[in-house]
Structure formats: structure tokens, C-alpha cells
Short mmCIF file of the N, C-alpha and C atoms (twelve columns), coordinates in Angstrom:
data_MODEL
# 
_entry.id   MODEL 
# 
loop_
_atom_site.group_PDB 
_atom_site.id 
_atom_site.type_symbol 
_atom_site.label_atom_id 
_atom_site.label_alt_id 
_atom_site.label_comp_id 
_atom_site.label_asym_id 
_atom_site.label_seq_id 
_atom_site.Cartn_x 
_atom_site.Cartn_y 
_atom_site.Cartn_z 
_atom_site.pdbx_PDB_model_num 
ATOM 1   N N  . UNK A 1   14.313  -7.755  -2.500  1 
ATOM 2   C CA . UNK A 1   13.060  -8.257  -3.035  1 
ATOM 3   C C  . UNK A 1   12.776  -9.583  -2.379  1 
ATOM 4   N N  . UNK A 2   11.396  -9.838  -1.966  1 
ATOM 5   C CA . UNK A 2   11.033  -11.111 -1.021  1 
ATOM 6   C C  . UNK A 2   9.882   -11.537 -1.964  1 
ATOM 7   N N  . UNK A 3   10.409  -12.792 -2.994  1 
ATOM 8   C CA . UNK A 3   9.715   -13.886 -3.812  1 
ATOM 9   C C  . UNK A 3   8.853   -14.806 -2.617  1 
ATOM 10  N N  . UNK A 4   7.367   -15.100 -2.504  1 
ATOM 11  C CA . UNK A 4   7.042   -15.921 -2.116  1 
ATOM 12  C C  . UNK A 4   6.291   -16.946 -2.916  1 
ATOM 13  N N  . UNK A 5   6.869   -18.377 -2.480  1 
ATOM 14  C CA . UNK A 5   6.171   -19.193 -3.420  1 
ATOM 15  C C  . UNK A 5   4.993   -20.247 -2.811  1 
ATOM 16  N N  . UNK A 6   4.501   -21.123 -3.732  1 
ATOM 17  C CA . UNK A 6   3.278   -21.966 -3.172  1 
ATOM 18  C C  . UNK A 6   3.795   -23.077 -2.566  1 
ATOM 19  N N  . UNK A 7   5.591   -23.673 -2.999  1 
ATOM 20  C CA . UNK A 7   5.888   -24.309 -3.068  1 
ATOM 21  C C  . UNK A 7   7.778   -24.415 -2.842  1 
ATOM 22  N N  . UNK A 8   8.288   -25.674 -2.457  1 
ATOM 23  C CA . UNK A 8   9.925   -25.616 -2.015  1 
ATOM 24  C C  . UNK A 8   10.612  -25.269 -3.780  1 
ATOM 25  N N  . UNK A 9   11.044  -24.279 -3.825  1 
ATOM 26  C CA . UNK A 9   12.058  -24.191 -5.348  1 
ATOM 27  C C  . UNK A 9   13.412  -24.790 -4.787  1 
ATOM 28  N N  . UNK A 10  13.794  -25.174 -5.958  1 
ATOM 29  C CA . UNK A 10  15.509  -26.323 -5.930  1 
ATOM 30  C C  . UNK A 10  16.465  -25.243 -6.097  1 
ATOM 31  N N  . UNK A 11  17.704  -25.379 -5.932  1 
ATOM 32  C CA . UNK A 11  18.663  -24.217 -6.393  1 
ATOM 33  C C  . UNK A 11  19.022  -24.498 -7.662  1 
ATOM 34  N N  . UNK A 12  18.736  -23.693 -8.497  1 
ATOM 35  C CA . UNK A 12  18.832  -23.537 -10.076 1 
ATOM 36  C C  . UNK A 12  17.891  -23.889 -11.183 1 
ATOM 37  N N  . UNK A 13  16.586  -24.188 -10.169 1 
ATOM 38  C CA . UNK A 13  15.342  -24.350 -10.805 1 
ATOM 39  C C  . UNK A 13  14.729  -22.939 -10.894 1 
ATOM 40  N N  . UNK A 14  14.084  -23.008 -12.604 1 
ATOM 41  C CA . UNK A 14  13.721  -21.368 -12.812 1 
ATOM 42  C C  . UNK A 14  12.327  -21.261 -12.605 1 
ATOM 43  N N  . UNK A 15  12.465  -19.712 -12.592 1 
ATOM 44  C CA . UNK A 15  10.816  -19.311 -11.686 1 
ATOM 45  C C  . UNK A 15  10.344  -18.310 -13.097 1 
ATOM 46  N N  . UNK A 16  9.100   -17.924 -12.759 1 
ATOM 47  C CA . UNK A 16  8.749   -17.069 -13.236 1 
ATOM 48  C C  . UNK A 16  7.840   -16.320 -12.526 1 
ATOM 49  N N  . UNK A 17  8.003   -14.772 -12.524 1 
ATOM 50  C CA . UNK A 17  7.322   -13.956 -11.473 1 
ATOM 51  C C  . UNK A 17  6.205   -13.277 -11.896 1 
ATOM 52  N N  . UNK A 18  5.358   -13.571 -11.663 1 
ATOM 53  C CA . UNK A 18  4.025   -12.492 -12.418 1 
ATOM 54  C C  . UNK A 18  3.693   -11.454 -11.783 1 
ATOM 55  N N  . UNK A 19  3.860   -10.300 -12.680 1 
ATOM 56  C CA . UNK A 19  3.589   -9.058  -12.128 1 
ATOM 57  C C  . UNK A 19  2.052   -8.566  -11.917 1 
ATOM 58  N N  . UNK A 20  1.227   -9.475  -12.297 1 
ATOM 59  C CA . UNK A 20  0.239   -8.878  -12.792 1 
ATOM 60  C C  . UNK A 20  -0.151  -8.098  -13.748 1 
ATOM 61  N N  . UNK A 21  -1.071  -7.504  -13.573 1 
ATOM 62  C CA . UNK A 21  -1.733  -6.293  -14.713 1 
ATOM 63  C C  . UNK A 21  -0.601  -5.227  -14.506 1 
ATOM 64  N N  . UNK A 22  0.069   -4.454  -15.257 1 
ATOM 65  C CA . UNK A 22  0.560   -3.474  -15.418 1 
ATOM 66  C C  . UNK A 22  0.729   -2.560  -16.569 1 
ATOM 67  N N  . UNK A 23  1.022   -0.862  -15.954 1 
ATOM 68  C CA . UNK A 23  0.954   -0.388  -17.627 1 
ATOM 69  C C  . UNK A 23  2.202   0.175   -17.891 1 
ATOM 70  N N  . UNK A 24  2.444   1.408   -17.902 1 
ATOM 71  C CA . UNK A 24  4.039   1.567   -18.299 1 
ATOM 72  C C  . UNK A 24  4.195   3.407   -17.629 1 
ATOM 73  N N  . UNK A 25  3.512   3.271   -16.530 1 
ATOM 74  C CA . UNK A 25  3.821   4.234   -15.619 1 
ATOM 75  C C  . UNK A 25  5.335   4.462   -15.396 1 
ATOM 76  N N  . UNK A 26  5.550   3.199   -14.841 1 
ATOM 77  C CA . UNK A 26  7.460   3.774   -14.608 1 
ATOM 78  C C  . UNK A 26  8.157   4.157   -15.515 1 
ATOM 79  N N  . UNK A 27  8.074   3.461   -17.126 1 
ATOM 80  C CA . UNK A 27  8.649   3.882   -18.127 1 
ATOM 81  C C  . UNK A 27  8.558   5.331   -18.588 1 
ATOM 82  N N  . UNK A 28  7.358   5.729   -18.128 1 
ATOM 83  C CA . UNK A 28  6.870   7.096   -18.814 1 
ATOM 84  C C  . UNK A 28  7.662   7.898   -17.729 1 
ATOM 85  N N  . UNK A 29  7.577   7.914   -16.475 1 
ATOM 86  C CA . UNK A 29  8.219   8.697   -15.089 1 
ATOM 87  C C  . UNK A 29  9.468   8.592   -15.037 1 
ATOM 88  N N  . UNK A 30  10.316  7.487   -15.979 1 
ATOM 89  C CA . UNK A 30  11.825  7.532   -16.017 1 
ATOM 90  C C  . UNK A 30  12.019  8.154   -17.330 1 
ATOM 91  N N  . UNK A 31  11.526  7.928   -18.766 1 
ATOM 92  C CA . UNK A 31  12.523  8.308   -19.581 1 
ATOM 93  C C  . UNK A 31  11.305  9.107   -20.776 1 
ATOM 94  N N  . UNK A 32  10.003  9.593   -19.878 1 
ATOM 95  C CA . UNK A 32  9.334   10.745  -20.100 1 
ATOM 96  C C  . UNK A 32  8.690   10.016  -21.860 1 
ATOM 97  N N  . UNK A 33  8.816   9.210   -21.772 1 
ATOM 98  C CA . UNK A 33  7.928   8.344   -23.102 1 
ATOM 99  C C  . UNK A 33  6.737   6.960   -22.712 1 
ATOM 100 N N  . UNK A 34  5.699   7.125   -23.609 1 
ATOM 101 C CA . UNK A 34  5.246   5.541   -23.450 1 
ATOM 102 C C  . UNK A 34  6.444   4.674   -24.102 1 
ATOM 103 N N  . UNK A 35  5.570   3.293   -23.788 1 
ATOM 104 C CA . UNK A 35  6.003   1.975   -24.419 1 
ATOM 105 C C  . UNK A 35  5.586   2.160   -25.994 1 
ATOM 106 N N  . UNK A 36  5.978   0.734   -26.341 1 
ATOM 107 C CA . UNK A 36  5.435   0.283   -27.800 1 
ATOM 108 C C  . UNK A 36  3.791   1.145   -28.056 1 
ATOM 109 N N  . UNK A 37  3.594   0.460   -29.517 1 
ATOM 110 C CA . UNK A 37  2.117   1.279   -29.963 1 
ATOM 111 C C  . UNK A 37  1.232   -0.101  -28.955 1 
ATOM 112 N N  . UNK A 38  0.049   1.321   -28.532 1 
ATOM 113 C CA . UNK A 38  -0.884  0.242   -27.912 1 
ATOM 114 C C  . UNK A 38  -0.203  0.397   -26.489 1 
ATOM 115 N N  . UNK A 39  0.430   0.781   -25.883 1 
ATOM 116 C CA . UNK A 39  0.684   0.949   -24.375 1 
ATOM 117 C C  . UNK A 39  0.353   2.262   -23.661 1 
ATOM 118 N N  . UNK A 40  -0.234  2.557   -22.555 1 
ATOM 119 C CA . UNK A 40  -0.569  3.517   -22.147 1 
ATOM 120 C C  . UNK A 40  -0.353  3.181   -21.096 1 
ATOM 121 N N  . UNK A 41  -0.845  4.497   -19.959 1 
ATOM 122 C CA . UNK A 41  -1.093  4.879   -18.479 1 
ATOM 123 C C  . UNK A 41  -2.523  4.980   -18.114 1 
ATOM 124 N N  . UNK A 42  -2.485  4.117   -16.715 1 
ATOM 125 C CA . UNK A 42  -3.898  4.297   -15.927 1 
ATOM 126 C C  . UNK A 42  -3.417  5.184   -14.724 1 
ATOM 127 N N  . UNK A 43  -4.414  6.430   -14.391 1 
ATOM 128 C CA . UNK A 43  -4.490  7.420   -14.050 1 
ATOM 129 C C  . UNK A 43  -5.448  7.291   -12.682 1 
ATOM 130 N N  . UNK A 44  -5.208  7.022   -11.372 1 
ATOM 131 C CA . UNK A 44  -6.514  7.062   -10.941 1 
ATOM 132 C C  . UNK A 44  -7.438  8.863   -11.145 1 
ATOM 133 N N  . UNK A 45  -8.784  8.436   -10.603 1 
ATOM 134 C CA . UNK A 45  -9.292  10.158  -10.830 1 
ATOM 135 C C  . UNK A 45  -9.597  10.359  -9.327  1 
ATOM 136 N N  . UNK A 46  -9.747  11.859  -9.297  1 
ATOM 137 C CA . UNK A 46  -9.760  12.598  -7.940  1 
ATOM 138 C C  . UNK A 46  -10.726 12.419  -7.345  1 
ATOM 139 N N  . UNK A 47  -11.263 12.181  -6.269  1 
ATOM 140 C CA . UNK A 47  -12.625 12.230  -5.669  1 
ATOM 141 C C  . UNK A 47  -12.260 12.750  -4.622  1 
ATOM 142 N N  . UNK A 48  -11.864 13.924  -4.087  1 
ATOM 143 C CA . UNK A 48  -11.587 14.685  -3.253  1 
ATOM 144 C C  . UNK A 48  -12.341 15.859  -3.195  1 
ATOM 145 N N  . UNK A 49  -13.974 15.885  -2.937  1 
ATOM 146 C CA . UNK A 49  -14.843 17.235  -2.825  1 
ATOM 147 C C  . UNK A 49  -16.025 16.719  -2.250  1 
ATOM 148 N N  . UNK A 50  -17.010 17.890  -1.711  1 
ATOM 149 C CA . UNK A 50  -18.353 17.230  -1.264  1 
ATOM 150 C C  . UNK A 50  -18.389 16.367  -1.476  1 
ATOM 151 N N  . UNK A 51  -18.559 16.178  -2.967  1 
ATOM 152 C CA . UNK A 51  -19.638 14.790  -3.298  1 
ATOM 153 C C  . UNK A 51  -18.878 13.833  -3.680  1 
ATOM 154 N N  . UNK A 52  -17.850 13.150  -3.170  1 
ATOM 155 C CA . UNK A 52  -16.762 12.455  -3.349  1 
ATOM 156 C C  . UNK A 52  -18.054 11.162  -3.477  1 
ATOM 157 N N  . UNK A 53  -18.559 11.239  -2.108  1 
ATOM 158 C CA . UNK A 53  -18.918 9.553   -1.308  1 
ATOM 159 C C  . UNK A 53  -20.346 9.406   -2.566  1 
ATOM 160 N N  . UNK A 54  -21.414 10.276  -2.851  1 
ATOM 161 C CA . UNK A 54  -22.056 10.233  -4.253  1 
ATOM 162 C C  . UNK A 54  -21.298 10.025  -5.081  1 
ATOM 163 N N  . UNK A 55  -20.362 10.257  -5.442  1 
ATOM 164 C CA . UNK A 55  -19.501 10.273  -6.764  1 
ATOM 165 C C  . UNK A 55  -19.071 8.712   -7.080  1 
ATOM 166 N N  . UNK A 56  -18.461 8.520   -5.586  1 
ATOM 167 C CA . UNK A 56  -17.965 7.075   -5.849  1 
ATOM 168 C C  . UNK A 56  -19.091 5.871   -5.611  1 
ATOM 169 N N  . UNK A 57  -19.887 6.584   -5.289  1 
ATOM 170 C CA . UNK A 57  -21.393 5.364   -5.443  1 
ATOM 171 C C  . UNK A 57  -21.769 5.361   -6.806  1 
ATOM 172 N N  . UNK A 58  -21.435 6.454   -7.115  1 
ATOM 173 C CA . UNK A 58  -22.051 6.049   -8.858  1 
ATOM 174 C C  . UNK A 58  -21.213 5.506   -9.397  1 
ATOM 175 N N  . UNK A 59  -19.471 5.630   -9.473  1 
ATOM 176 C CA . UNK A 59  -18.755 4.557   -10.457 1 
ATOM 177 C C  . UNK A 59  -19.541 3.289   -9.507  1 
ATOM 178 N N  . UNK A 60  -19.372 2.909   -8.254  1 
ATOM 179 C CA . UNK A 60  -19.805 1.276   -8.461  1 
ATOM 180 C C  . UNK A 60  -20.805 0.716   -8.727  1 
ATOM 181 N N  . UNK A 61  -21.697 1.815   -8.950  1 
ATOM 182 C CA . UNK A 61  -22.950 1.092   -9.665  1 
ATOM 183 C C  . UNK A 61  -22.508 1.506   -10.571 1 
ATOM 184 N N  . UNK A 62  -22.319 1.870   -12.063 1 
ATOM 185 C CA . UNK A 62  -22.325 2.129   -12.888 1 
ATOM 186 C C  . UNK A 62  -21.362 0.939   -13.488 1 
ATOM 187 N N  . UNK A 63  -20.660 0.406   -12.703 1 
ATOM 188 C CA . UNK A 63  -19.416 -0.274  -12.837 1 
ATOM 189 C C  . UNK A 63  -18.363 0.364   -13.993 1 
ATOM 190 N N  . UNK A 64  -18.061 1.675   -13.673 1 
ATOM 191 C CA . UNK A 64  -17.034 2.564   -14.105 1 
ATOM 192 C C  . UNK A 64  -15.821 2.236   -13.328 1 
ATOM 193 N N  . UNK A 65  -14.418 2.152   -14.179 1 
ATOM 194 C CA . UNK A 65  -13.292 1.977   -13.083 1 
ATOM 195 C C  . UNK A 65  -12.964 3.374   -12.355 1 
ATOM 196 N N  . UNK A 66  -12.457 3.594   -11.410 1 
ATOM 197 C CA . UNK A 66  -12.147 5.062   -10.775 1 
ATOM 198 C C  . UNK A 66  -10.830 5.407   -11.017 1 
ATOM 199 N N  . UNK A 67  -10.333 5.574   -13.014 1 
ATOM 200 C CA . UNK A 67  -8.877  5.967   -13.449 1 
ATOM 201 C C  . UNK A 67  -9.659  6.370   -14.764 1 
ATOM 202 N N  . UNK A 68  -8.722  6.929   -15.400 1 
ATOM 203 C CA . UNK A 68  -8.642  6.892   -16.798 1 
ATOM 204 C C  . UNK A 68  -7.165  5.978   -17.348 1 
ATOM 205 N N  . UNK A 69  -7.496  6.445   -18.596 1 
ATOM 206 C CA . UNK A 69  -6.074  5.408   -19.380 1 
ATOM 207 C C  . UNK A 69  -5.978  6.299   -20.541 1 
ATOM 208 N N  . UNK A 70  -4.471  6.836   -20.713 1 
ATOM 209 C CA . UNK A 70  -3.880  7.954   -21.648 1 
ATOM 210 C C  . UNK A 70  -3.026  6.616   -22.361 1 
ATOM 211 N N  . UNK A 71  -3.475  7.002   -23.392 1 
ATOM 212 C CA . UNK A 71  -3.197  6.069   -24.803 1 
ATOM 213 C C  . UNK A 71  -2.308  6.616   -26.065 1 
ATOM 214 N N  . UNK A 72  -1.314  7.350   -25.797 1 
ATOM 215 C CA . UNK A 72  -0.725  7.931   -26.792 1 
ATOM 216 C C  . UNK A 72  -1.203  9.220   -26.568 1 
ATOM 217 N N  . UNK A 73  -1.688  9.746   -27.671 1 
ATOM 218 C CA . UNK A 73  -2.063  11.007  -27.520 1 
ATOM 219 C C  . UNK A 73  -4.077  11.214  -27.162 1 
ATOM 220 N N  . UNK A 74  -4.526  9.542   -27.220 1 
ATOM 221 C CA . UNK A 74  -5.867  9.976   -26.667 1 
ATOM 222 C C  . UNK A 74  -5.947  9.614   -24.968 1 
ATOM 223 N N  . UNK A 75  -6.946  10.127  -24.870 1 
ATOM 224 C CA . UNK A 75  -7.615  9.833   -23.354 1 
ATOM 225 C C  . UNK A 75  -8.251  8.912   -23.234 1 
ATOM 226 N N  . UNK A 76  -8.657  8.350   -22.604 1 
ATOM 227 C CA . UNK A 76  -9.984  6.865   -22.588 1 
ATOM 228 C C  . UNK A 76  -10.736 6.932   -21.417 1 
ATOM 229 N N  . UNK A 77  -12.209 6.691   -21.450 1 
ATOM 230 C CA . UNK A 77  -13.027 7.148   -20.514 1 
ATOM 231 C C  . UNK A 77  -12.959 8.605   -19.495 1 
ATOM 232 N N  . UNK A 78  -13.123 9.420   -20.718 1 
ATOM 233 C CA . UNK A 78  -12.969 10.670  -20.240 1 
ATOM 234 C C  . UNK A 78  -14.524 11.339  -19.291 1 
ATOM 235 N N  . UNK A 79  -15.640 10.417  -19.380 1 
ATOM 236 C CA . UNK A 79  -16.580 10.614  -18.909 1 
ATOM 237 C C  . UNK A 79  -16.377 10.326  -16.878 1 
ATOM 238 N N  . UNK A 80  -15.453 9.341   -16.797 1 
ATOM 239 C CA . UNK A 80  -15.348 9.407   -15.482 1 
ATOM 240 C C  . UNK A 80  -14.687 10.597  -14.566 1 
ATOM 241 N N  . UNK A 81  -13.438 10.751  -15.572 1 
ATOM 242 C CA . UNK A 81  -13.216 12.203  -15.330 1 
ATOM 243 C C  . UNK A 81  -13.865 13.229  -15.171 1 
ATOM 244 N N  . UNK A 82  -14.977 13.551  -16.139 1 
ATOM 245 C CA . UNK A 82  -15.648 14.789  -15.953 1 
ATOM 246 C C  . UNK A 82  -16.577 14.494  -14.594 1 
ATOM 247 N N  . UNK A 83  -17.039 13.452  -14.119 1 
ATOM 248 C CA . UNK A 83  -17.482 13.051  -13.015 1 
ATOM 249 C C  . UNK A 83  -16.950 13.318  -12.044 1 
ATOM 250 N N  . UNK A 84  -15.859 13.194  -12.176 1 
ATOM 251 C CA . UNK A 84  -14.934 13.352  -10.911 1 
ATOM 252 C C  . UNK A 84  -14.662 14.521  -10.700 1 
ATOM 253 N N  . UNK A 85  -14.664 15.344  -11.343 1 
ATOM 254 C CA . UNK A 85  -13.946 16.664  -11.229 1 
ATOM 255 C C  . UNK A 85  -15.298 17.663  -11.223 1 
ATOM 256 N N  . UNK A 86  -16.688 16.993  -11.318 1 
ATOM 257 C CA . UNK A 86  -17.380 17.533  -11.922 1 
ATOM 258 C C  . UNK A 86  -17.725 19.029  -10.910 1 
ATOM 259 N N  . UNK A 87  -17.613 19.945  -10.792 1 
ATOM 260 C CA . UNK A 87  -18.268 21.159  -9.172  1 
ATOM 261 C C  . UNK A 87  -19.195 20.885  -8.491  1 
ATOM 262 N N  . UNK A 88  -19.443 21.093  -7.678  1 
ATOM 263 C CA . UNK A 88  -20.921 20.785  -7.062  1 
ATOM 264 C C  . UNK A 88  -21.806 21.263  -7.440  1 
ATOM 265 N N  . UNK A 89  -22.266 23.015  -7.870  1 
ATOM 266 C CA . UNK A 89  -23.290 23.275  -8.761  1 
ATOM 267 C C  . UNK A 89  -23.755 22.501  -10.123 1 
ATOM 268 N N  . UNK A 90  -22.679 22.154  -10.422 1 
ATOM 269 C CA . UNK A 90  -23.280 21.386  -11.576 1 
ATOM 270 C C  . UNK A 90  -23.596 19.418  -11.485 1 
ATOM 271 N N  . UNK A 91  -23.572 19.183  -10.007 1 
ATOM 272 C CA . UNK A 91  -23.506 17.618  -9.377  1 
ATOM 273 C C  . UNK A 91  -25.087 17.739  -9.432  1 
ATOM 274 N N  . UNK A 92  -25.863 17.114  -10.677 1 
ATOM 275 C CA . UNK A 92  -27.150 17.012  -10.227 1 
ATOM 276 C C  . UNK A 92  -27.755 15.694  -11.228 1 
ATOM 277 N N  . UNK A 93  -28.738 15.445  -11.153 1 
ATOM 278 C CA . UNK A 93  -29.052 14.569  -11.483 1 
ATOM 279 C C  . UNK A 93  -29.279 13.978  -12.917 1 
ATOM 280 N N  . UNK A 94  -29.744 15.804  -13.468 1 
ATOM 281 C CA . UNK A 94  -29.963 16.228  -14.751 1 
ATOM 282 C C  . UNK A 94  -28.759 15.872  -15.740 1 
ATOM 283 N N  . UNK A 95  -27.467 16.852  -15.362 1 
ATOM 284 C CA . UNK A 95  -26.287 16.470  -15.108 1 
ATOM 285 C C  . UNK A 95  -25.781 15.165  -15.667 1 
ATOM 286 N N  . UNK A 96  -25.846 14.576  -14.361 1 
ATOM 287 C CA . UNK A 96  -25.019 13.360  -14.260 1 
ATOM 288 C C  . UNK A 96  -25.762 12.388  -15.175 1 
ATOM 289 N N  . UNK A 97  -27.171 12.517  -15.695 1 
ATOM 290 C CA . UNK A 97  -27.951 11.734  -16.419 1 
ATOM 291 C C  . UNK A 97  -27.335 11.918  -17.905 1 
ATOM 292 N N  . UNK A 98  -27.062 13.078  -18.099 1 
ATOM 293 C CA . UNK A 98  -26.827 13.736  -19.560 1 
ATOM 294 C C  . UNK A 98  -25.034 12.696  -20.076 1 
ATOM 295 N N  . UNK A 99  -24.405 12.957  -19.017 1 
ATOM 296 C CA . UNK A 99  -23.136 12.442  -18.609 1 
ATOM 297 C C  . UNK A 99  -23.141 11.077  -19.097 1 
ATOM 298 N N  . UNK A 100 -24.043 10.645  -18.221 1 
ATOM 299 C CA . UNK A 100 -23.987 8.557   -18.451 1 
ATOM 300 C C  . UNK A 100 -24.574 8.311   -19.867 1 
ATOM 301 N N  . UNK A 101 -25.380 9.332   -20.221 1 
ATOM 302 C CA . UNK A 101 -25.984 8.862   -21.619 1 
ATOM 303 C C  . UNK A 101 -25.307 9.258   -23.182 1 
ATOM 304 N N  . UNK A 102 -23.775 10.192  -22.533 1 
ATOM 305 C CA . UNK A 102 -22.597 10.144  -23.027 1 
ATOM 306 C C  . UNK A 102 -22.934 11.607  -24.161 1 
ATOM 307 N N  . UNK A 103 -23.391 12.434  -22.981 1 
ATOM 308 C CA . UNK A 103 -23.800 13.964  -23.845 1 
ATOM 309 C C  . UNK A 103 -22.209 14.680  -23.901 1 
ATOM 310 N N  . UNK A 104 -21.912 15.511  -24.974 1 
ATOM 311 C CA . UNK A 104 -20.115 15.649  -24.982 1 
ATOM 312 C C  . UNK A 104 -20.069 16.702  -24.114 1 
ATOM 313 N N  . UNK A 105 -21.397 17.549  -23.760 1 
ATOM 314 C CA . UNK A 105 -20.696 18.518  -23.106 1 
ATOM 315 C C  . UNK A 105 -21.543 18.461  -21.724 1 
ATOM 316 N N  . UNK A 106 -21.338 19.386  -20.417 1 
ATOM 317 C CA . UNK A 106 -21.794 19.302  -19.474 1 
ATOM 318 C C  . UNK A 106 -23.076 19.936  -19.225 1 
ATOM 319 N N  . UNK A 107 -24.431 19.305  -19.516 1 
ATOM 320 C CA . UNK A 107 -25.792 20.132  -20.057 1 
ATOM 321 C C  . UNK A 107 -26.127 21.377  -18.938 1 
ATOM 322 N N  . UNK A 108 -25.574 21.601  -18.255 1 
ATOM 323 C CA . UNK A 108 -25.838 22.942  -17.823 1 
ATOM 324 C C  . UNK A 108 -25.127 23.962  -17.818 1 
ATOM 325 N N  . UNK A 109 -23.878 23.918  -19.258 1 
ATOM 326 C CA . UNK A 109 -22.897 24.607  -20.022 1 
ATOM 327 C C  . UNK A 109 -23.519 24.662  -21.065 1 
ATOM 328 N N  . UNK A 110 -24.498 23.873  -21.667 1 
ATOM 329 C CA . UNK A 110 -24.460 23.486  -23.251 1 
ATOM 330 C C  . UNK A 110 -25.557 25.291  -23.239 1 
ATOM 331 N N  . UNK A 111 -26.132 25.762  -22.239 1 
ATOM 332 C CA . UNK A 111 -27.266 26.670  -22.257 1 
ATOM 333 C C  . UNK A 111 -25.935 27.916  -22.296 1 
ATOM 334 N N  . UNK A 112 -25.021 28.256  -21.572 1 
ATOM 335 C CA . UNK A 112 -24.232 28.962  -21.645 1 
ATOM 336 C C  . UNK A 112 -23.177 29.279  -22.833 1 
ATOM 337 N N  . UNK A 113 -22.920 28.454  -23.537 1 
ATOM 338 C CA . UNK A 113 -22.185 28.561  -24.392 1 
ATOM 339 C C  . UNK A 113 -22.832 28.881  -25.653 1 
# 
């Protein structure tokens, strides 16, 4: 591990290392549990299809992050998800309008079902 600092440290003068933002990914990938209550996982989401480069223009305008966060047993911002994953027949404007205005289901299912 390579500590870099702003400044000369003394030998036996203590540091403290900031990890930054973190969630408890490794904990969950080693011993298959979250953390304490209130700890979860950020997930990035897929943008791997046609409309990836649309897709990801709309989280940054929208200022949506491009993950979710699994919270115990809920999901959180499950709307970016359905974005992300959304097919291309159903990538439309109508759609994606119904989506941002936080309709639960995907309005060109809601006629099918």
C-alpha cells in the first residue's frame, strides 16, 4: 500500500487515511451479508445497448446517478434502472416521459397488461 501525503510525517506520528465515500460492497462479496442497519450497496447500471449514448444523456441532465443502491431488502432509485435496461421498442419519448414523472409501470405495458 503507497500512503501519499501533503506533507513530511515523523516516525510515530499518527495518520489518518480517508477512504472516502464507501459502501459495504466488500463486506457483502466476502461474508455474503450487509453491514449494520442503514448500510447498503451501490450498483452501477448497464448502459450497454443502442441507446446507451441517449440513455446516458438523460441521467446527466436529469442529474440521476448511473447506479442504484440495495438497502437491505429494498432497492433505491429503481427508475434509473428501468432506464437502463429499458429495450429499444419501448425507448421513446412517451415512455421515458411517463418514467421521469415516476409512472410505476412502463406506459406502453400498462395497455398490455
Amino acid at each position: 500500500v503507497l500512503l501519499v501525503a501533503d506533507r513530511s510525517i515523523q516516525a510515530g506520528e499518527e495518520i489518518f487515511v480517508n477512504f472516502g465515500m464507501r459502501d459495504h460492497t466488500d463486506e457483502m462479496v466476502v461474508t455474503g451479508r450487509l453491514g449494520g442497519e442503514g448500510s447498503g450497496i451501490f450498483l452501477p447500471v448497464p448502459l450497454h445497448d443502442a441507446n446507451s449514448a441517449p440513455k446516458g444523456r438523460l441521467l446527466e441532465q436529469l442529474r440521476w446517478p448511473a447506479e442504484v443502491r440495495l438497502l437491505g431488502e429494498e432497492v433505491q432509485r429503481v427508475r434509473i434502472l428501468r432506464l437502463a435496461v429499458m429495450p429499444p421498442e419501448e425507448f421513446s419519448a412517451w415512455t421515458v416521459g411517463a418514467l421521469v414523472a415516476g409512472a410505476p409501470i412502463a406506459v406502453s405495458r400498462g395497455f398490455r397488461t
